[in-house]
Amino acid sequence: MKAVKIFNKTDLQIEPIERAFTIPSAWYTDQQILAYEKEHLFPFCWQYAGTGNVLPESGDHKPVTATGTPCLIVRDNDGRLRSFYNVCKHRGGPIATCPGNSKMLKCQYHGWTYRLDGSLRGVPHFRHAELFDKDAFGLTPVELRDWEGMLFLRCEKGPVDLHELLEGISGRISPVRLNDMGFKKRVVYDVNCNWKAYVDNYLEGYHIPHVHPELCDLLSIQDYRTELFPWYSLQLSPLKAKESIYSPGGGEDQAWYYFVFPNMMLNILPGRLQVNLVEPVTASICRVIFDYYYTNPQAPETDMLLVSDMKYSENVQQEDMEICEQVQLGLQSRAYDKGRFSVEMEQGVYHFQKLLKKFFRGDFANRGNKIYPENQK
Ligand code: FES
Ligand SMILES: [Fe+2]
């Protein structure tokens, strides 16, 4: 398979963490690798697409992007949520450019109309077209699933179902229920680093004393630990301070930091959830979305909580962005290719990179993923 030639075979080998090297710097800098990921990784993986409760009525629709792919989420006449590529079958125009409600969907370019089930309805000024089968020009569907009130899209059939991807999270965080939380605020950051450099950084607490010294008063770094699961990892750090941003009023001091392969984080705290999504833009730029959810999004006290949460996150995020941008320059330099892992502190980074290698190697090919040559007769 042509695309596989961009990978050096030894770089795809999986060694135990004690002996493993980190993925090579080219994976963070090469446009070809990014193009490969956009073609062969992200379309096969579930992508977080916000919450469904903003579309209560039939005809409600909103455009979203799934790692750069324009998609549209629609509530159809039966009250069911559906998703399509937000791409008209005439000449590729957008069906919707902002959220709205309508009985049918109308392309913004030349006005072709589609029913809420995606079938093509009206085609203006097309009387003289020959051999034109309207049934073959419906919107292309995208797989849509709901988990705990959040929506996930997948453009191509991939190796894992959504419930399998996230299995065990709801039980682990109980009695906290993500479904009880409502969307409050979105903040977007553009960061000058490859999306994987940002993910790597999220996945370890090794850097905390050096990059976030102020957090050492809050977190008990020596007790920091990472747990690994098939498709996600969980970071836990007991909190030192009983009265803190994490536990206003004290008492409830449990926090869960989930990373879900390949590019989503769920930061769960009592009463609130912060979802992070890391989207590639170019090989050396990523976009990081922070969505804030709260148990009582409309309550006046939630506004105060949001302000203090955002202030806290903003500080940490600035520190993380600065170090990730410096790391990107290091990865681009001639001085660096591959490094090694701290067995105590970098289990999460190793786990992410191992899943990535497995994806690229085709280890999931027999599970519905049709991108690998050994699976193609
Ligand atoms: S591109 Fe949609 S009607 Fe022309
Ligand atoms: Fe950090």
PDB file of N, CA, C and O and ligand atoms in Angstrom, residues 201 207 212 316 320, ligand 2:
ATOM      1  N   ASN A 201       1.641  15.712  26.013  1.00  0.00           N
ATOM      2  CA  ASN A 201       1.819  16.575  27.180  1.00  0.00           C
ATOM      3  C   ASN A 201       0.694  16.379  28.202  1.00  0.00           C
ATOM      4  O   ASN A 201       0.919  16.359  29.409  1.00  0.00           O
ATOM      5  N   HIS A 207       5.797  16.590  33.952  1.00  0.00           N
ATOM      6  CA  HIS A 207       6.204  17.985  33.742  1.00  0.00           C
ATOM      7  C   HIS A 207       5.622  18.943  34.780  1.00  0.00           C
ATOM      8  O   HIS A 207       6.015  20.104  34.818  1.00  0.00           O
ATOM      9  N   HIS A 212       4.245  23.634  35.817  1.00  0.00           N
ATOM     10  CA  HIS A 212       3.144  24.195  36.631  1.00  0.00           C
ATOM     11  C   HIS A 212       3.510  24.117  38.114  1.00  0.00           C
ATOM     12  O   HIS A 212       2.832  23.412  38.879  1.00  0.00           O
ATOM     13  N   VAL A 316      -3.127  27.318  33.391  1.00  0.00           N
ATOM     14  CA  VAL A 316      -2.485  26.034  33.112  1.00  0.00           C
ATOM     15  C   VAL A 316      -2.321  25.864  31.602  1.00  0.00           C
ATOM     16  O   VAL A 316      -1.278  25.409  31.118  1.00  0.00           O
ATOM     17  N   ASP A 320       0.982  25.172  29.389  1.00  0.00           N
ATOM     18  CA  ASP A 320       1.092  23.984  28.529  1.00  0.00           C
ATOM     19  C   ASP A 320       1.341  24.379  27.072  1.00  0.00           C
ATOM     20  O   ASP A 320       2.133  23.737  26.381  1.00  0.00           O
TER      21      ASP A 320
HETATM   22 FE    FE B   2       0.470  20.559  31.807  1.00  0.00          FE
END
